[in-house]
Amino acid sequence: MKSVIFIAPPAAGKGSQSSKLEDLGYTHISAGDLLREEIANETTLGVAIKKIVAEGKLVNDDMVHELIKNKLLSIKKPFILDGYPRTIYQTHLLEQLFKEMNINDYEVIYLDITLEEALKRALGRLTCSCGASYNIYYDNMKPLKDGYCDKCGKELTKRADDNEESFSVRFKTFKENIQPIMEYYKNINKLHIVDAMLSSEEIADRIKEILI
Ligand code: AMP
């Protein structure tokens, strides 16, 4: 199967669809997870970016690229790039890196979602350190026991940036940056648009058809 780049507004379902692909043997590279890991470990980078990420603003392009590059060099294909690239400059850095690494066997999937639906998904989202994700606003996504993970039993947490204020910055930033990125991938015939308002299973089927 081909590798995939997910470009989508916040809370469009990149994480959930990535977990489904991980079950098929994909390596998941999430820019947001890599940055949150730096913050949790209180590295020099983590300390410098904590406030930026909590406010929903973008971290410096070259810093994020360095993390993505190191990860890409260390993993098995096929991979999922989730949340990268997010600016046209990152897109060009990635293009250069793909050239150097001889990577061309990939597709780009845009998960299309309305602002209202994405906001609801973000505000209801609870996550576990094991990677599982839940949503208190959807009956089929609630944990069996309030506040605890079905898979490992640990306490669930809410992301620091899943509040209305930070969400609106993240959504606005996304909209401001996405057009040239989509045009770039459309021009090289890599872009696919999938309706993220469909059920999770329908979206997964559509993604599989694209990546086969
Ligand atoms: P996410 O988990 O994809 O929602 O990302 C969480 C936050 O991490 C974003 O709101 C940004 O602050 C930061 N971030 C994630 N990916 C990038 C990126 N490609 N470029 C810059 N900042 C990013």
mmCIF file of C-alpha atoms and ligand atoms in Angstrom:
data_model
loop_
_atom_site.group_PDB
_atom_site.id
_atom_site.type_symbol
_atom_site.label_atom_id
_atom_site.label_comp_id
_atom_site.label_asym_id
_atom_site.label_seq_id
_atom_site.Cartn_x
_atom_site.Cartn_y
_atom_site.Cartn_z
ATOM 1 C CA MET A 1 0.000 0.000 0.000
ATOM 2 C CA LYS A 2 1.055 3.598 -0.611
ATOM 3 C CA SER A 3 2.109 6.050 2.094
ATOM 4 C CA VAL A 4 -0.246 8.915 2.882
ATOM 5 C CA ILE A 5 -0.159 12.562 3.863
ATOM 6 C CA PHE A 6 -3.272 13.734 5.705
ATOM 7 C CA ILE A 7 -4.004 17.410 5.373
ATOM 8 C CA ALA A 8 -7.114 18.412 7.275
ATOM 9 C CA PRO A 9 -8.522 20.980 9.670
ATOM 10 C CA PRO A 10 -8.063 20.250 13.375
ATOM 11 C CA ALA A 11 -10.304 17.467 14.724
ATOM 12 C CA ALA A 12 -11.308 16.250 11.239
ATOM 13 C CA GLY A 13 -10.418 12.674 12.180
ATOM 14 C CA LYS A 14 -6.776 12.378 11.076
ATOM 15 C CA GLY A 15 -5.867 10.614 14.309
ATOM 16 C CA SER A 16 -8.722 8.071 14.185
ATOM 17 C CA GLN A 17 -8.103 7.230 10.550
ATOM 18 C CA SER A 18 -4.389 6.950 11.248
ATOM 19 C CA SER A 19 -5.027 4.347 13.989
ATOM 20 C CA LYS A 20 -7.039 2.261 11.531
ATOM 21 C CA LEU A 21 -4.140 2.379 9.062
ATOM 22 C CA GLU A 22 -1.674 1.495 11.823
ATOM 23 C CA ASP A 23 -3.632 -1.749 12.246
ATOM 24 C CA LEU A 24 -2.769 -2.448 8.587
ATOM 25 C CA GLY A 25 0.967 -2.003 9.249
ATOM 26 C CA TYR A 26 1.416 1.723 8.653
ATOM 27 C CA THR A 27 3.817 3.813 10.757
ATOM 28 C CA HIS A 28 2.018 6.877 12.106
ATOM 29 C CA ILE A 29 4.003 10.118 12.196
ATOM 30 C CA SER A 30 1.995 12.876 13.841
ATOM 31 C CA ALA A 31 3.619 16.320 13.942
ATOM 32 C CA GLY A 32 1.369 17.277 16.870
ATOM 33 C CA ASP A 33 2.298 14.122 18.842
ATOM 34 C CA LEU A 34 6.024 14.714 18.229
ATOM 35 C CA LEU A 35 5.678 18.274 19.505
ATOM 36 C CA ARG A 36 3.587 17.210 22.528
ATOM 37 C CA GLU A 37 6.267 14.617 23.323
ATOM 38 C CA GLU A 38 8.915 17.371 23.348
ATOM 39 C CA ILE A 39 6.693 19.426 25.670
ATOM 40 C CA ALA A 40 6.021 16.489 28.022
ATOM 41 C CA ASN A 41 9.756 15.672 28.198
ATOM 42 C CA GLU A 42 10.565 19.339 28.840
ATOM 43 C CA THR A 43 13.312 19.377 26.199
ATOM 44 C CA THR A 44 14.774 22.745 25.148
ATOM 45 C CA LEU A 45 12.449 22.704 22.139
ATOM 46 C CA GLY A 46 9.507 21.591 24.301
ATOM 47 C CA VAL A 47 9.928 24.463 26.735
ATOM 48 C CA ALA A 48 10.229 26.958 23.857
ATOM 49 C CA ILE A 49 7.044 25.810 22.081
ATOM 50 C CA LYS A 50 4.701 24.988 24.993
ATOM 51 C CA LYS A 51 2.853 28.306 24.903
ATOM 52 C CA ILE A 52 2.689 28.416 21.077
ATOM 53 C CA VAL A 53 1.051 24.975 20.920
ATOM 54 C CA ALA A 54 -1.378 25.694 23.786
ATOM 55 C CA GLU A 55 -2.531 28.844 21.965
ATOM 56 C CA GLY A 56 -3.058 26.938 18.709
ATOM 57 C CA LYS A 57 -0.362 28.831 16.780
ATOM 58 C CA LEU A 58 2.118 27.217 14.400
ATOM 59 C CA VAL A 59 5.578 26.183 15.549
ATOM 60 C CA ASN A 60 8.550 27.362 13.448
ATOM 61 C CA ASP A 61 8.701 25.486 10.102
ATOM 62 C CA ASP A 62 12.363 24.433 10.322
ATOM 63 C CA MET A 63 11.965 23.098 13.873
ATOM 64 C CA VAL A 64 9.004 20.915 12.923
ATOM 65 C CA HIS A 65 10.709 19.784 9.738
ATOM 66 C CA GLU A 66 13.753 18.609 11.688
ATOM 67 C CA LEU A 67 11.544 16.409 13.898
ATOM 68 C CA ILE A 68 9.676 14.992 10.903
ATOM 69 C CA LYS A 69 12.897 14.381 8.976
ATOM 70 C CA ASN A 70 14.498 12.449 11.846
ATOM 71 C CA LYS A 71 11.375 10.360 12.259
ATOM 72 C CA LEU A 72 11.035 9.634 8.527
ATOM 73 C CA LEU A 73 14.652 8.500 8.386
ATOM 74 C CA SER A 74 14.078 6.037 11.231
ATOM 75 C CA ILE A 75 10.835 4.278 10.289
ATOM 76 C CA LYS A 76 9.490 1.531 8.081
ATOM 77 C CA LYS A 77 7.253 2.332 5.113
ATOM 78 C CA PRO A 78 4.390 2.752 4.419
ATOM 79 C CA PHE A 79 3.920 5.779 6.639
ATOM 80 C CA ILE A 80 1.200 8.254 7.516
ATOM 81 C CA LEU A 81 2.163 11.912 7.799
ATOM 82 C CA ASP A 82 -0.462 13.508 10.015
ATOM 83 C CA GLY A 83 -0.422 17.284 10.442
ATOM 84 C CA TYR A 84 2.592 17.890 8.198
ATOM 85 C CA PRO A 85 3.015 19.871 5.974
ATOM 86 C CA ARG A 86 0.922 22.761 7.305
ATOM 87 C CA THR A 87 2.490 25.641 5.329
ATOM 88 C CA ILE A 88 3.687 25.948 1.737
ATOM 89 C CA TYR A 89 7.267 26.342 3.005
ATOM 90 C CA GLN A 90 6.948 23.000 4.869
ATOM 91 C CA THR A 91 5.536 21.507 1.645
ATOM 92 C CA HIS A 92 8.667 22.542 -0.245
ATOM 93 C CA LEU A 93 10.976 21.272 2.525
ATOM 94 C CA LEU A 94 9.132 17.947 2.422
ATOM 95 C CA GLU A 95 9.321 17.782 -1.381
ATOM 96 C CA GLN A 96 13.102 18.213 -1.158
ATOM 97 C CA LEU A 97 13.377 15.540 1.554
ATOM 98 C CA PHE A 98 11.228 13.090 -0.439
ATOM 99 C CA LYS A 99 13.549 13.649 -3.422
ATOM 100 C CA GLU A 100 16.603 12.894 -1.295
ATOM 101 C CA MET A 101 14.930 9.792 0.165
ATOM 102 C CA ASN A 102 13.555 8.671 -3.182
ATOM 103 C CA ILE A 103 9.954 8.667 -1.945
ATOM 104 C CA ASN A 104 7.221 8.993 -4.544
ATOM 105 C CA ASP A 105 4.851 6.201 -3.639
ATOM 106 C CA TYR A 106 2.347 8.292 -1.678
ATOM 107 C CA GLU A 107 -1.017 10.053 -1.917
ATOM 108 C CA VAL A 108 -2.353 13.170 -0.211
ATOM 109 C CA ILE A 109 -5.776 13.029 1.420
ATOM 110 C CA TYR A 110 -7.724 16.110 2.461
ATOM 111 C CA LEU A 111 -10.414 15.345 5.045
ATOM 112 C CA ASP A 112 -13.165 17.866 4.421
ATOM 113 C CA ILE A 113 -15.213 18.962 7.444
ATOM 114 C CA THR A 114 -17.342 21.960 8.469
ATOM 115 C CA LEU A 115 -16.184 24.334 11.189
ATOM 116 C CA GLU A 116 -19.196 23.440 13.400
ATOM 117 C CA GLU A 117 -18.556 19.695 13.233
ATOM 118 C CA ALA A 118 -14.798 20.072 13.823
ATOM 119 C CA LEU A 119 -15.443 22.300 16.848
ATOM 120 C CA LYS A 120 -17.841 19.746 18.351
ATOM 121 C CA ARG A 121 -15.306 16.975 17.814
ATOM 122 C CA ALA A 122 -12.502 19.024 19.388
ATOM 123 C CA LEU A 123 -14.464 20.112 22.443
ATOM 124 C CA GLY A 124 -15.683 16.575 23.184
ATOM 125 C CA ARG A 125 -12.348 14.855 22.582
ATOM 126 C CA LEU A 126 -10.603 12.892 25.326
ATOM 127 C CA THR A 127 -7.371 11.017 24.701
ATOM 128 C CA CYS A 128 -5.297 8.386 26.432
ATOM 129 C CA SER A 129 -1.499 8.170 26.554
ATOM 130 C CA CYS A 130 -1.840 4.739 24.879
ATOM 131 C CA GLY A 131 -3.104 6.543 21.761
ATOM 132 C CA ALA A 132 -6.825 5.777 22.079
ATOM 133 C CA SER A 133 -9.242 8.631 21.470
ATOM 134 C CA TYR A 134 -12.840 9.143 22.671
ATOM 135 C CA ASN A 135 -15.569 11.722 22.331
ATOM 136 C CA ILE A 136 -18.146 12.533 24.981
ATOM 137 C CA TYR A 137 -20.536 14.098 22.436
ATOM 138 C CA TYR A 138 -20.994 10.908 20.390
ATOM 139 C CA ASP A 139 -22.663 7.825 21.907
ATOM 140 C CA ASN A 140 -20.539 5.414 19.854
ATOM 141 C CA MET A 141 -17.310 7.120 20.918
ATOM 142 C CA LYS A 142 -17.826 7.476 24.672
ATOM 143 C CA PRO A 143 -15.604 5.410 26.960
ATOM 144 C CA LEU A 144 -17.427 2.564 28.755
ATOM 145 C CA LYS A 145 -16.378 3.987 32.116
ATOM 146 C CA ASP A 146 -16.521 7.787 32.347
ATOM 147 C CA GLY A 147 -13.044 9.304 32.132
ATOM 148 C CA TYR A 148 -11.103 6.030 31.723
ATOM 149 C CA CYS A 149 -9.639 4.243 28.711
ATOM 150 C CA ASP A 150 -11.460 1.083 27.516
ATOM 151 C CA LYS A 151 -8.204 -0.346 26.158
ATOM 152 C CA CYS A 152 -5.737 0.151 29.028
ATOM 153 C CA GLY A 153 -7.784 1.533 31.951
ATOM 154 C CA LYS A 154 -5.703 4.714 32.357
ATOM 155 C CA GLU A 155 -7.320 8.062 33.090
ATOM 156 C CA LEU A 156 -8.269 10.054 29.975
ATOM 157 C CA THR A 157 -7.066 13.606 29.461
ATOM 158 C CA LYS A 158 -8.220 16.600 27.480
ATOM 159 C CA ARG A 159 -5.643 18.250 25.212
ATOM 160 C CA ALA A 160 -4.548 21.698 26.430
ATOM 161 C CA ASP A 161 -5.460 23.164 23.025
ATOM 162 C CA ASP A 162 -8.931 21.567 22.713
ATOM 163 C CA ASN A 163 -10.743 24.652 23.986
ATOM 164 C CA GLU A 164 -12.862 27.048 21.953
ATOM 165 C CA GLU A 165 -10.329 29.893 21.877
ATOM 166 C CA SER A 166 -7.363 27.794 20.768
ATOM 167 C CA PHE A 167 -9.519 25.812 18.355
ATOM 168 C CA SER A 168 -10.623 28.941 16.503
ATOM 169 C CA VAL A 169 -6.973 30.035 16.096
ATOM 170 C CA ARG A 170 -6.059 26.544 14.802
ATOM 171 C CA PHE A 171 -8.974 26.478 12.339
ATOM 172 C CA LYS A 172 -8.264 30.026 11.083
ATOM 173 C CA THR A 173 -4.528 29.295 10.713
ATOM 174 C CA PHE A 174 -5.372 26.134 8.790
ATOM 175 C CA LYS A 175 -7.676 27.992 6.377
ATOM 176 C CA GLU A 176 -5.060 30.717 5.823
ATOM 177 C CA ASN A 177 -2.358 28.236 4.829
ATOM 178 C CA ILE A 178 -4.124 25.379 3.086
ATOM 179 C CA GLN A 179 -4.902 26.786 -0.388
ATOM 180 C CA PRO A 180 -1.368 26.793 -1.883
ATOM 181 C CA ILE A 181 -0.664 23.380 -0.337
ATOM 182 C CA MET A 182 -3.750 21.897 -1.992
ATOM 183 C CA GLU A 183 -2.867 23.531 -5.293
ATOM 184 C CA TYR A 184 0.647 22.131 -5.093
ATOM 185 C CA TYR A 185 -0.555 18.538 -4.566
ATOM 186 C CA LYS A 186 -3.346 18.918 -7.121
ATOM 187 C CA ASN A 187 -0.785 19.980 -9.737
ATOM 188 C CA ILE A 188 1.285 16.860 -9.167
ATOM 189 C CA ASN A 189 -1.863 14.664 -9.215
ATOM 190 C CA LYS A 190 -1.567 13.512 -5.618
ATOM 191 C CA LEU A 191 -4.594 15.219 -4.061
ATOM 192 C CA HIS A 192 -7.782 13.384 -3.022
ATOM 193 C CA ILE A 193 -10.667 14.975 -1.139
ATOM 194 C CA VAL A 194 -12.650 12.768 1.243
ATOM 195 C CA ASP A 195 -15.845 13.890 2.971
ATOM 196 C CA ALA A 196 -15.047 13.758 6.705
ATOM 197 C CA MET A 197 -18.748 14.052 7.571
ATOM 198 C CA LEU A 198 -19.262 10.405 6.480
ATOM 199 C CA SER A 199 -19.094 7.645 9.094
ATOM 200 C CA SER A 200 -15.652 6.633 10.281
ATOM 201 C CA GLU A 201 -16.004 3.246 8.502
ATOM 202 C CA GLU A 202 -17.043 4.871 5.209
ATOM 203 C CA ILE A 203 -14.085 7.257 5.396
ATOM 204 C CA ALA A 204 -11.725 4.350 6.119
ATOM 205 C CA ASP A 205 -13.062 2.448 3.062
ATOM 206 C CA ARG A 206 -12.593 5.469 0.835
ATOM 207 C CA ILE A 207 -9.025 5.940 2.124
ATOM 208 C CA LYS A 208 -8.171 2.283 1.485
ATOM 209 C CA GLU A 209 -9.432 2.563 -2.113
ATOM 210 C CA ILE A 210 -7.093 5.524 -2.646
ATOM 211 C CA LEU A 211 -4.048 3.839 -1.116
ATOM 212 C CA ILE A 212 -4.287 0.384 -2.695
HETATM 213 P P1 AMP B 1 -2.339 18.575 15.991
HETATM 214 O O1 AMP B 1 -2.088 17.480 16.978
HETATM 215 O O2 AMP B 1 -2.070 18.154 14.574
HETATM 216 O O3 AMP B 1 -3.713 19.187 16.165
HETATM 217 O O4 AMP B 1 -1.281 19.735 16.316
HETATM 218 C C1 AMP B 1 -1.281 20.384 17.573
HETATM 219 C C2 AMP B 1 -0.462 21.658 17.522
HETATM 220 O O5 AMP B 1 0.906 21.380 17.260
HETATM 221 C C3 AMP B 1 -0.853 22.669 16.437
HETATM 222 O O6 AMP B 1 -1.965 23.465 16.829
HETATM 223 C C4 AMP B 1 0.437 23.487 16.331
HETATM 224 O O7 AMP B 1 0.585 24.349 17.445
HETATM 225 C C5 AMP B 1 1.500 22.400 16.442
HETATM 226 N N1 AMP B 1 1.790 21.795 15.117
HETATM 227 C C6 AMP B 1 1.420 20.557 14.694
HETATM 228 N N2 AMP B 1 1.851 20.329 13.441
HETATM 229 C C7 AMP B 1 2.514 21.450 13.065
HETATM 230 C C8 AMP B 1 3.180 21.836 11.865
HETATM 231 N N3 AMP B 1 3.243 21.034 10.795
HETATM 232 N N4 AMP B 1 3.747 23.073 11.835
HETATM 233 C C9 AMP B 1 3.709 23.886 12.895
HETATM 234 N N5 AMP B 1 3.081 23.599 14.046
HETATM 235 C C10 AMP B 1 2.484 22.389 14.143
#
